Short mmCIF file of C-alpha atoms in Angstrom, two decimals:
data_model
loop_
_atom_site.label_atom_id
_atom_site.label_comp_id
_atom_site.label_asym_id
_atom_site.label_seq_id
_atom_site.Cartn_x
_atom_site.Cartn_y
_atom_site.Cartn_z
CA UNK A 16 -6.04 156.42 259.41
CA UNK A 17 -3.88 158.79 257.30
CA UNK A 18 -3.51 158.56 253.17
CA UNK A 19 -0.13 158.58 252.63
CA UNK A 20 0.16 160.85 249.52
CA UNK A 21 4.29 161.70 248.89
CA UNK A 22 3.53 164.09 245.90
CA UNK A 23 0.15 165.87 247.52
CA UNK A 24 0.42 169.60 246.97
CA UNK A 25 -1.16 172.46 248.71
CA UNK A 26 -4.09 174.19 247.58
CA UNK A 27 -5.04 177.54 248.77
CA UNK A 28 -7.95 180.22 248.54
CA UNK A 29 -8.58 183.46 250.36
CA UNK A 30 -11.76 183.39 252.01
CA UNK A 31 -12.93 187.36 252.34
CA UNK A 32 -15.98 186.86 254.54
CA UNK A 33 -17.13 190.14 254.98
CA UNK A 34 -19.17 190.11 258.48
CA UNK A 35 -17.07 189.04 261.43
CA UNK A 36 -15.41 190.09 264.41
CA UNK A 37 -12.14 188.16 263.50
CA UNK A 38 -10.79 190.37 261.15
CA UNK A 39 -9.11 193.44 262.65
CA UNK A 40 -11.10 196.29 261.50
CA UNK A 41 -10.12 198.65 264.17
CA UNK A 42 -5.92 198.58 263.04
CA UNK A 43 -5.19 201.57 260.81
CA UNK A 44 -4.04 199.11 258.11
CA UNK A 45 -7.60 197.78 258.16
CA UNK A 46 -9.12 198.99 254.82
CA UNK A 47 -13.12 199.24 253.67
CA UNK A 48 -14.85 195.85 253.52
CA UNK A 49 -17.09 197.21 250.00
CA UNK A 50 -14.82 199.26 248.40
CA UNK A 51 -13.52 197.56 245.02
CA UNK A 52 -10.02 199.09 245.79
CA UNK A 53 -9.81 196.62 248.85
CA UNK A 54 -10.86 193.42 246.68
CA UNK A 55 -8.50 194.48 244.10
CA UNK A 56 -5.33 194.11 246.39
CA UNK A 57 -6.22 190.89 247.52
CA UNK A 58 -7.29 189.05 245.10
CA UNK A 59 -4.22 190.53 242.70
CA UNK A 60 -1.81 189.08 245.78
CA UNK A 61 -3.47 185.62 246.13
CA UNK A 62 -3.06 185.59 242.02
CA UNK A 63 0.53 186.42 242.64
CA UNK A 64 0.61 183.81 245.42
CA UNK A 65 -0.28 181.26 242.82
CA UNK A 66 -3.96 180.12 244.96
CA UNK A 67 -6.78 179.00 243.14
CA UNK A 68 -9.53 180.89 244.37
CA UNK A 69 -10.89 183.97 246.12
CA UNK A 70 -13.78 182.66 248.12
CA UNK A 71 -16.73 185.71 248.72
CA UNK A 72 -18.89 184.74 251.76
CA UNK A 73 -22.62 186.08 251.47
CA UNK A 74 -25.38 187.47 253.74
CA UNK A 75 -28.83 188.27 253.21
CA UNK A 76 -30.07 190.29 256.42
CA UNK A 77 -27.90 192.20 258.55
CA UNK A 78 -26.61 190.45 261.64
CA UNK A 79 -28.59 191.44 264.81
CA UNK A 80 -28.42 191.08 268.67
CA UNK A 81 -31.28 191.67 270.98
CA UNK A 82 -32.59 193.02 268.32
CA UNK A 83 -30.86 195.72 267.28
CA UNK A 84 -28.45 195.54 264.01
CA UNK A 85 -24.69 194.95 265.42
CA UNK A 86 -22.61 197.47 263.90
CA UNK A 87 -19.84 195.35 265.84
CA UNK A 88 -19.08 192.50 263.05
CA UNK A 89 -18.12 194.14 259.75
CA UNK A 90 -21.03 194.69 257.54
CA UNK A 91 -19.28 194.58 254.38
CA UNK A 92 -20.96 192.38 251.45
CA UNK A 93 -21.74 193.13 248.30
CA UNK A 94 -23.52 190.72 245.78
CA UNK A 95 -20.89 188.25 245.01
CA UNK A 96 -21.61 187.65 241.70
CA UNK A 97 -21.90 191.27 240.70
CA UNK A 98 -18.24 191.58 242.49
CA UNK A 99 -16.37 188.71 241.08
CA UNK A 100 -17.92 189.66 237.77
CA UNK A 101 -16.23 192.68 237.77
CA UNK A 102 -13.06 191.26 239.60
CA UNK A 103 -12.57 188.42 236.67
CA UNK A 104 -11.56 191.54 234.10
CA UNK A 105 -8.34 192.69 236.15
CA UNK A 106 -7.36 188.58 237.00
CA UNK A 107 -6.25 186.08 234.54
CA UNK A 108 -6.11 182.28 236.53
CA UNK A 109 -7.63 182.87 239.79
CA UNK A 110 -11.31 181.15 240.36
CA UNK A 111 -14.00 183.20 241.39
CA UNK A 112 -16.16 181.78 244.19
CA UNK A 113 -19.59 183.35 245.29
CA UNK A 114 -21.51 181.77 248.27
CA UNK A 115 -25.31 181.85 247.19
CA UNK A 116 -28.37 180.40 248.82
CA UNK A 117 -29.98 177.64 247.52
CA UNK A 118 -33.64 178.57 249.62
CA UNK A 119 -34.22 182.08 248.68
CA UNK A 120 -32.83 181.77 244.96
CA UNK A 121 -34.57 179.93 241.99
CA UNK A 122 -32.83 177.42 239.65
CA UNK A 123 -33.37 179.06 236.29
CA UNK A 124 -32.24 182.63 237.34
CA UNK A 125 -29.11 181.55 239.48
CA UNK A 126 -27.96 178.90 237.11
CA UNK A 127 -27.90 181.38 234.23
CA UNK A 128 -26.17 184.33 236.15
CA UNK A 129 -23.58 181.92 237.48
CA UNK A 130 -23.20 180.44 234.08
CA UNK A 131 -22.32 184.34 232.94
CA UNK A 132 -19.66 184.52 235.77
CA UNK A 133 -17.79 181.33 234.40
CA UNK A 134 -18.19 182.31 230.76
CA UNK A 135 -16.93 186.11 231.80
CA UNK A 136 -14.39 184.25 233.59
CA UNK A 137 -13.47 181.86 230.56
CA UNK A 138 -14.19 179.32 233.41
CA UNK A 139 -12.84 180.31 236.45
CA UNK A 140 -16.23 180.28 238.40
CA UNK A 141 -17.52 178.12 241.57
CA UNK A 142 -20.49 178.24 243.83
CA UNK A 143 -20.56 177.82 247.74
CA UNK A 144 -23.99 176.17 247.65
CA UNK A 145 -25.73 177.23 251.16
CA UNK A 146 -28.74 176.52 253.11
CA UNK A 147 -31.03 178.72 255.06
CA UNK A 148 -33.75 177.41 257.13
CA UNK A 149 -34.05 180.93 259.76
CA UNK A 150 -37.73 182.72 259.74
CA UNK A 151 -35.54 186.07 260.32
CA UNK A 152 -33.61 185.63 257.15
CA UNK A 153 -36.68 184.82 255.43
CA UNK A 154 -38.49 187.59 256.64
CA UNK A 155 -36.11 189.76 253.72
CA UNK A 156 -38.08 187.47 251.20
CA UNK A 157 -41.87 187.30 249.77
CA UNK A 158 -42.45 184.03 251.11
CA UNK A 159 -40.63 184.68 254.70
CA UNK A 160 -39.60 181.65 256.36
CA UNK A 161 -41.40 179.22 254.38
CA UNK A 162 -38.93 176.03 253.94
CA UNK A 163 -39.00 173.45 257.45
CA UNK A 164 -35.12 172.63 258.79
CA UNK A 165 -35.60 169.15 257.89
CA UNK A 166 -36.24 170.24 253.51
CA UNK A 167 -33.03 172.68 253.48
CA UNK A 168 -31.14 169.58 251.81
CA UNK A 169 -33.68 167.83 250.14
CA UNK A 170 -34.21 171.75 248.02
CA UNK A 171 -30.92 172.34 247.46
CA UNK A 172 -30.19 168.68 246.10
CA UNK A 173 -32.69 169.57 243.75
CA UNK A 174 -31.58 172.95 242.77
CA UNK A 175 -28.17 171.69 242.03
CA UNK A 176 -29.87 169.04 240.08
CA UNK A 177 -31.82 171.90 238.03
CA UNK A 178 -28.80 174.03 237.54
CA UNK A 179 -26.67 171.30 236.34
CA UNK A 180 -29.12 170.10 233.80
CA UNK A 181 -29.29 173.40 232.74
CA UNK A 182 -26.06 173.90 231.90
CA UNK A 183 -26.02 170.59 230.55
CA UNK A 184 -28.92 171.61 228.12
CA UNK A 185 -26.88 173.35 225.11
CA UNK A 186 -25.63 171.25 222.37
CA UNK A 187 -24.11 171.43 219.18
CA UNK A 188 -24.93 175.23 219.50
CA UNK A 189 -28.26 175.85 220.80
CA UNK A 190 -30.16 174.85 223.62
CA UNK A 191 -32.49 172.18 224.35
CA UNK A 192 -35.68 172.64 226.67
CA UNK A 193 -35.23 171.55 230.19
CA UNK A 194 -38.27 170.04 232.16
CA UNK A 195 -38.38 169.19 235.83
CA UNK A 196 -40.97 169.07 237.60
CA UNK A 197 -40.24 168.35 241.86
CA UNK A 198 -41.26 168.71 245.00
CA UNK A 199 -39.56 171.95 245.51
CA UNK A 200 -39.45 172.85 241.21
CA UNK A 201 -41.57 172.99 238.62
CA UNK A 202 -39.30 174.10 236.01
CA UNK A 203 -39.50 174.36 232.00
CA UNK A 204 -37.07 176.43 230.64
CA UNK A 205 -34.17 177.07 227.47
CA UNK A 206 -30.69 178.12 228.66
CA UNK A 207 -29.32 181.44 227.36
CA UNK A 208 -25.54 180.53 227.44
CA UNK A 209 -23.65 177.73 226.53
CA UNK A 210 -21.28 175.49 228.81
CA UNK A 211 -17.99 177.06 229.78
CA UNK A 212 -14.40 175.91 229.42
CA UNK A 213 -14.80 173.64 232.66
CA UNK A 214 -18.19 172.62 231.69
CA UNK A 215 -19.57 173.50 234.85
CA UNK A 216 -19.20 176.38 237.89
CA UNK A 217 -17.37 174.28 240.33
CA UNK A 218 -19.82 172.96 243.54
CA UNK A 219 -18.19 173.94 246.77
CA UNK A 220 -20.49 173.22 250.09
CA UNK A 221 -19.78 173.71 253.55
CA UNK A 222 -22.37 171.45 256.20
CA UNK A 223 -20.61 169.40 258.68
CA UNK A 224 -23.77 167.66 259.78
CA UNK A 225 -24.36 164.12 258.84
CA UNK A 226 -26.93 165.17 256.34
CA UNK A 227 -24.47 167.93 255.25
CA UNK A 228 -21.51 165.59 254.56
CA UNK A 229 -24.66 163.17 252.36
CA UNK A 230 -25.29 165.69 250.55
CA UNK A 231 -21.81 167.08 249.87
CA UNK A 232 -20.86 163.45 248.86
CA UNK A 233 -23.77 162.99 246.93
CA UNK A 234 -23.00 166.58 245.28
CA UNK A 235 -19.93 168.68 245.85
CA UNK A 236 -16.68 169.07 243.93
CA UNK A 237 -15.68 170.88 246.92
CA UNK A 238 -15.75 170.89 250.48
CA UNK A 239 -15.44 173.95 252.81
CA UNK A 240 -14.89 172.53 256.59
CA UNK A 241 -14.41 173.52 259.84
CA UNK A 242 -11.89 171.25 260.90
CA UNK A 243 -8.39 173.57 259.60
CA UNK A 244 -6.60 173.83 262.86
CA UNK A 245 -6.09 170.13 264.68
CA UNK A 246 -4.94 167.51 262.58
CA UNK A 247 -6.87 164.76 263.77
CA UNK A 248 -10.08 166.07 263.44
CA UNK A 249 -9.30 166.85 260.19
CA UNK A 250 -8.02 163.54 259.28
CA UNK A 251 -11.64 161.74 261.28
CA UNK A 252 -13.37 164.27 258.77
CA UNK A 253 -11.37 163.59 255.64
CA UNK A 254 -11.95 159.50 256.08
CA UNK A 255 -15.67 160.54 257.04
CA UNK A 256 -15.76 161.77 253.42
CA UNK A 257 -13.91 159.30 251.78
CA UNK A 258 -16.51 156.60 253.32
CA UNK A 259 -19.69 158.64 251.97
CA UNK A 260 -18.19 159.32 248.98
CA UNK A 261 -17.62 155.52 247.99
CA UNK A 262 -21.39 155.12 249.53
CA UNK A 263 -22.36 157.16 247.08
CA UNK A 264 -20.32 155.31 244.24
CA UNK A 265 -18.17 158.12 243.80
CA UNK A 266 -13.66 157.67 243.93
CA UNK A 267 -12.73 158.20 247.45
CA UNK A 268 -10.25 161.15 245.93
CA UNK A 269 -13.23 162.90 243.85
CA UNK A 270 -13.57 165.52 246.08
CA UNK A 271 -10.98 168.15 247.46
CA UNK A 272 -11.54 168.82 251.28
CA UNK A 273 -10.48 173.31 251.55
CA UNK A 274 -10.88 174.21 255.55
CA UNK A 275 -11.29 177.27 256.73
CA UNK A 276 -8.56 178.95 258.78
CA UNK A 277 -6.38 181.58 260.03
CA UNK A 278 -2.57 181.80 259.54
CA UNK A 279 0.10 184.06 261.66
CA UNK A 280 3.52 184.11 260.73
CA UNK A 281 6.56 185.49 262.77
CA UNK A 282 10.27 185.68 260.80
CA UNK A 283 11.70 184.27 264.19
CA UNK A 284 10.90 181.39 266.59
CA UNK A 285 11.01 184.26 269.64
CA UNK A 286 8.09 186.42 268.00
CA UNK A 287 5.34 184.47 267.31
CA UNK A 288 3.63 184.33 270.62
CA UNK A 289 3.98 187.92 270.64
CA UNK A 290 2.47 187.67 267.46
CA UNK A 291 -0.41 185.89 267.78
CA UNK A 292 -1.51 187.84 270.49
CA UNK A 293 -1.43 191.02 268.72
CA UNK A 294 -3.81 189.40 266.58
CA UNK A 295 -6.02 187.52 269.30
CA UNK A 296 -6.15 191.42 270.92
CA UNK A 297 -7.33 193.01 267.98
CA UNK A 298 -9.95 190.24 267.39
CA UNK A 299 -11.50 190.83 270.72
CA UNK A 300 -11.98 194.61 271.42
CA UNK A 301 -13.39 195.93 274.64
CA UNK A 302 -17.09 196.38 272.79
CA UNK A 303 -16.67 193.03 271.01
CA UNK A 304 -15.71 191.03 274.22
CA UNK A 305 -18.96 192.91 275.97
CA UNK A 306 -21.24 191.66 273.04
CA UNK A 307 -20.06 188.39 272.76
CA UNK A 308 -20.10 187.80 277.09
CA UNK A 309 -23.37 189.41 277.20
CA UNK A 310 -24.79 186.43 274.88
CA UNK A 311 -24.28 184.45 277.73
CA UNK A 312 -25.29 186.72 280.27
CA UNK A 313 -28.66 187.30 278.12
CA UNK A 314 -28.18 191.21 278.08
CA UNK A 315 -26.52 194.07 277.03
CA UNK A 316 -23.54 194.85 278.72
CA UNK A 317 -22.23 197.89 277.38
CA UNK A 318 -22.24 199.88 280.37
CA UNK A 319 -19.47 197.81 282.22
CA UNK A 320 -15.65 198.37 281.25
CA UNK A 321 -14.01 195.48 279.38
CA UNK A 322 -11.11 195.67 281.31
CA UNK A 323 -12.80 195.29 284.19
CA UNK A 324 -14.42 192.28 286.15
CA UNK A 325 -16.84 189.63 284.81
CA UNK A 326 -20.53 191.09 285.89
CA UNK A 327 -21.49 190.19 289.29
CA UNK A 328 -25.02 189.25 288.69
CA UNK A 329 -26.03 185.77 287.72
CA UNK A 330 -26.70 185.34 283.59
CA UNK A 331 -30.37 185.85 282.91
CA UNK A 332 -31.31 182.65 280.62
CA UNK A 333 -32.41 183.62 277.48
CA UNK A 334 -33.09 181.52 274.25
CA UNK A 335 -30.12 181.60 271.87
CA UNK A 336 -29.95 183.98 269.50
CA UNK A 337 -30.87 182.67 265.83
CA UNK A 338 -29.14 186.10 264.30
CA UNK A 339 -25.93 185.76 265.34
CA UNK A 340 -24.79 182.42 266.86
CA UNK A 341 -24.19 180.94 270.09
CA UNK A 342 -20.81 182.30 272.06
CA UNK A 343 -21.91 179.71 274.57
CA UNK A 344 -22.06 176.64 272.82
CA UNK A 345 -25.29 175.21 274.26
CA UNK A 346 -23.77 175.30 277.70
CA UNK A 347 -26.51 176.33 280.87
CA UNK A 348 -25.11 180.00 280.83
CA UNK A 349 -25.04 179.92 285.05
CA UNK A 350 -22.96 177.69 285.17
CA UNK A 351 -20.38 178.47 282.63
CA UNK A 352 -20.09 182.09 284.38
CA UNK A 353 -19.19 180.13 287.24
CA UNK A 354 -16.53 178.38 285.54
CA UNK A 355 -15.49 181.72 283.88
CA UNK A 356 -15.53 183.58 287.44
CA UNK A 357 -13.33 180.46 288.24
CA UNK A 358 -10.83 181.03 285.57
CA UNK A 359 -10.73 185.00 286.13
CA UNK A 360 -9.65 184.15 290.04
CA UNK A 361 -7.34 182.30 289.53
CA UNK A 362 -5.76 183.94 286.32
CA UNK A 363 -6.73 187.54 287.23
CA UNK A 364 -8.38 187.73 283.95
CA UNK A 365 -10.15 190.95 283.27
CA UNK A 366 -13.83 190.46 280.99
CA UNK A 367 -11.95 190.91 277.91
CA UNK A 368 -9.52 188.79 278.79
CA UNK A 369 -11.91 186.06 279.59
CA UNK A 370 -13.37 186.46 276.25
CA UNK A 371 -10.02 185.42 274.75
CA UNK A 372 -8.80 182.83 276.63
CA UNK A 373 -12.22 180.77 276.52
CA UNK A 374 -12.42 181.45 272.75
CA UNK A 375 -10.47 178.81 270.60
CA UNK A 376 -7.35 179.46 269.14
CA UNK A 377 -8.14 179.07 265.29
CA UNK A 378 -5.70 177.83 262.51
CA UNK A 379 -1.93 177.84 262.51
CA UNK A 380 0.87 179.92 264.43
CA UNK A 381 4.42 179.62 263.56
CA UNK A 382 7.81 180.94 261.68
CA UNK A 383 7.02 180.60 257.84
CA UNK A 384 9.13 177.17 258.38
CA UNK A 385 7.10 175.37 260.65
CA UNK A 386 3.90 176.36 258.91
CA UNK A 387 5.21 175.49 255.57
CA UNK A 388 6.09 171.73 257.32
CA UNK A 389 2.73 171.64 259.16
CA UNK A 390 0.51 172.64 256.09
CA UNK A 391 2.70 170.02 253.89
CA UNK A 392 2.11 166.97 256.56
CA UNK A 393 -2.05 167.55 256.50
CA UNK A 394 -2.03 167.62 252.59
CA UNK A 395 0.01 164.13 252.53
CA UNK A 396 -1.37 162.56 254.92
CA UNK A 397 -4.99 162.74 253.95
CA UNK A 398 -6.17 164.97 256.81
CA UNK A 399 -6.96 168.26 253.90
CA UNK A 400 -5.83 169.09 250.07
CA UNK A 401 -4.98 172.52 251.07
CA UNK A 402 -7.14 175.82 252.93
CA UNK A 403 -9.26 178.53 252.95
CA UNK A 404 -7.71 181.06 254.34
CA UNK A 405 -9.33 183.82 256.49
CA UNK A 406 -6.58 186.51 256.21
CA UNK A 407 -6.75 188.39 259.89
CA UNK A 408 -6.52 191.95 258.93
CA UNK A 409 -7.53 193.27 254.72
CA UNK A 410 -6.56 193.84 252.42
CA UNK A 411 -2.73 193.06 253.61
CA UNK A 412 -2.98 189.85 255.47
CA UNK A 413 -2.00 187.96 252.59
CA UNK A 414 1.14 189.93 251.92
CA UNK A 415 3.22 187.35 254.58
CA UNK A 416 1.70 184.21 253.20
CA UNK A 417 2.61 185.05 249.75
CA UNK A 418 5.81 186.67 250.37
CA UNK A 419 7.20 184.09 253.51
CA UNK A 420 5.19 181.23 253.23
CA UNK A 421 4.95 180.01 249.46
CA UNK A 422 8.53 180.14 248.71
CA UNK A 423 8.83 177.18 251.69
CA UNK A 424 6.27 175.83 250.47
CA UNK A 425 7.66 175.41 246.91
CA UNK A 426 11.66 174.67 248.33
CA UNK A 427 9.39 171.80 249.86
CA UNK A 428 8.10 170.66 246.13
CA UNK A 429 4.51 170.90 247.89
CA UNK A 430 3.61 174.40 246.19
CA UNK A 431 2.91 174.89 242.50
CA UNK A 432 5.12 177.49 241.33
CA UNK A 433 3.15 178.32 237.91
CA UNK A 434 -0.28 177.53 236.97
CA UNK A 435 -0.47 175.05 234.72
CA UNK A 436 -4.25 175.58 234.06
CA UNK A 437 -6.61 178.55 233.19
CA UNK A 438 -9.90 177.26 234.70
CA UNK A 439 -10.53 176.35 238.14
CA UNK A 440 -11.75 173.00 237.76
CA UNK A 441 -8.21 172.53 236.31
CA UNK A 442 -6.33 174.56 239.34
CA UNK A 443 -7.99 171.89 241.70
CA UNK A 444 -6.97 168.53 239.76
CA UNK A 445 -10.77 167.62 239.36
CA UNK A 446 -12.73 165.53 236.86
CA UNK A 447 -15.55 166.40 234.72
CA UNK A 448 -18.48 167.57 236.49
CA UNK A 449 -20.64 164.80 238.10
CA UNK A 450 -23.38 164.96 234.88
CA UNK A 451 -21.21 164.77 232.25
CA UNK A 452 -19.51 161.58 232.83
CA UNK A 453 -20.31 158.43 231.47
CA UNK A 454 -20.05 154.86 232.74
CA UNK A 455 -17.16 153.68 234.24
CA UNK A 456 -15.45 157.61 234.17
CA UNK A 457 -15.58 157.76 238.12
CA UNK A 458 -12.73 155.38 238.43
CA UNK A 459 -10.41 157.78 236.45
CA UNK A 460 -7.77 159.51 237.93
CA UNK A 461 -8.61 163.23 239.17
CA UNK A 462 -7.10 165.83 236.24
CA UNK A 463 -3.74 167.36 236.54
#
């Protein structure tokens, strides 16, 4: 069921993730994933795009296959604090969003350096709360892979819990001591900084599992889905939301719903299928197709030509890697290489070319028009309040979004055309954080 919303405007932030195969490294204009040059241009052209945050994705272990470290996927992350720290002295609006885990962290240290961020910021600062529950992640860490799948929420609920009554804990000018003793913290602290301009980091999270959307419901000011390129998933997900959220006795509107996804433009109607392969090409070179077809096939296939034939040989079943993902999607590996050897007949699709036609198309395609008229129909009707967007190639894939698509999106009235706040928590049209309200508070409209 849609939520017809006339006025809805579009939010958007730029979602650098860092390690990936879908941005196009290999293209000359590709520039260095950790250079500070690189995060300079982009963030300086979503600011000029008017978008309320840059988004930093975050790893702690190299990504591996078979093994071995996979110099395929761009191995480019810095710590994200330490980065948008240093990023919130050249920008003046834009938030500043760092991905850190909730497992491997501790309340009192994290709290405090993301309280520094905001205050740097003059509150501009939000956190992608994330869960790890992988042994080889854990095996970076002291206490390895200590926390069970089924705890990964019930911890983090109670970090967030921690952090916010830590930031909660300064009054009238000095702190106050804050005591919590749980199953996964026993913590007795003073804060070292006082609340920012928004009060509070804003709480972005980004599960799509049942116990995911709880907790994001039960938690979030933010939520970073999956579902940003066909409408009606989105919209099933949005009204998913909108259901826990009242569950939880929160507004149905109290949080913002940000997808992830990928935008190509084309000036004219006749080049954007020319387009978007370009970019689906660049996505999927020979050595990336091999690695991701050779999860299936359960070995390396490195010494076989891309642009070749699918391998002859039967897939070897082999358990799924936990470092990297599953290409196959659960599937019995035999006989999806039959279906695959299937598709290759009858299309004459070389390996490579299997690898790109079996892989969904992510996000939106179009003339700056049609996106413009696409992205302003899922904002008001209730499927999204705007998206994350991955930009295909760094640090210019913004440059057509901000240059082509905003100005539609403004003659459409569903684009801000100034900022009209200077924290984030302002930029997004949200309330005051969840611990600060009192009774009766959660039935008041969202903030301008």
């Amino acid at each position: 069921m849609s939520v017809l919303r006339p006025d809805a405007q579009v939010h958007f932030g730029v979602f650098f993730q860092g390690v990936n195969h879908t941005t196009i490294w290999s293209d000359p204009q590709s520039g260095s994933q950790i250079d500070f040059e690189t995060f300079r241009k982009i963030i300086a052209t979503a600011e000029r795009g008017l978008f309320d945050a840059f988004f930093l994705g975050e790893g702690l272990r190299l990504r591996e296959q078979q093994g071995k470290i996979l110099d395929l996927d761009i191995a480019g992350r810095p710590d994200a604090i330490a980065q948008l720290a240093a990023l919130a002295g050249i920008t003046e609006h834009i938030g500043l969003v760092a991905t850190q885990n909730t497992t491997y962290n501790e309340p009192g240290d994290l709290a405090r350096r993301l309280a520094g961020l905001d205050i740097l910021s003059d509150g501009r600062a939000g956190w992608n709360a994330v869960t790890t529950d992988n042994a080889w992640t854990g095996e970076n860490f002291r206490r390895g892979g200590f926390l069970d799948h089924e705890l990964r929420y019930e911890r983090a609920g109670q970090f967030i819990q921690a952090a916010r009554a830590i930031w909660d804990s300064w009054e009238n000018g000095e702190p106050t001591r804050v005591q919590q003793s749980t199953s996964q913290f026993d913590i007795e602290l003073d804060a070292t900084l006082p609340r920012s301009a928004q009060g509070h980091p804003v709480i972005f999270q980004a599960g799509d599992s049942p116990q995911g959307r709880d907790f994001a419901a039960a938690n979030a000011d933010v939520i970073f889905s999956r579902h940003g390129t066909h409408f009606d998933e989105a919209l099933t997900f949005a009204n998913d939301i909108r259901s826990r959220l009242r569950k939880a006795g929160r507004p149905e509107d109290d949080i913002k719903i940000l997808p992830g996804t990928q935008i190509v433009l084309a000036e004219n109607a006749n080049e954007v299928e020319e387009k978007e392969r370009w970019v689906r090409e660049g996505q999927f070179t020979g050595p990336t197709a091999l690695s991701l077809i050779g999860l299936v096939w359960g070995r390396d296939l490195s010494d076989l030509d891309p642009d070749g034939p699918l391998p002859a040989d039967d897939p070897v079943p082999a358990p799924i890697s936990a470092t990297r993902g599953a290409f196959r999607d659960g599937k019995d590996p035999i006989e999806l290489a039959r279906e695959w050897r299937a598709l290759a007949e009858a299309k004459n699709l070389s390996l490579r070319q299997v690898a790109i036609e079996t892989t969904a198309r992510s996000g939106f395609a179009g003339t700056p028009g049609q996106v413009a008229d696409e992205l302003t129909r899922w904002v008001r009707e209730g499927a999204t309040d705007g998206f994350n967007i991955s930009p295909y190639i760094v640090p210019g894939g913004l440059d057509e979004i901000v240059d082509w698509l905003v100005p539609e999106l403004q003659e459409r009235g569903s684009y801000r055309t100034e900022y009209t706040s200077t924290t984030l928590r302002g930029h997004l049209g949200l309330r005051e954080p969840l611990s600060r309200r009192t009774s009766g508070e959660t039935d008041n409209s969202a903030a301008g």
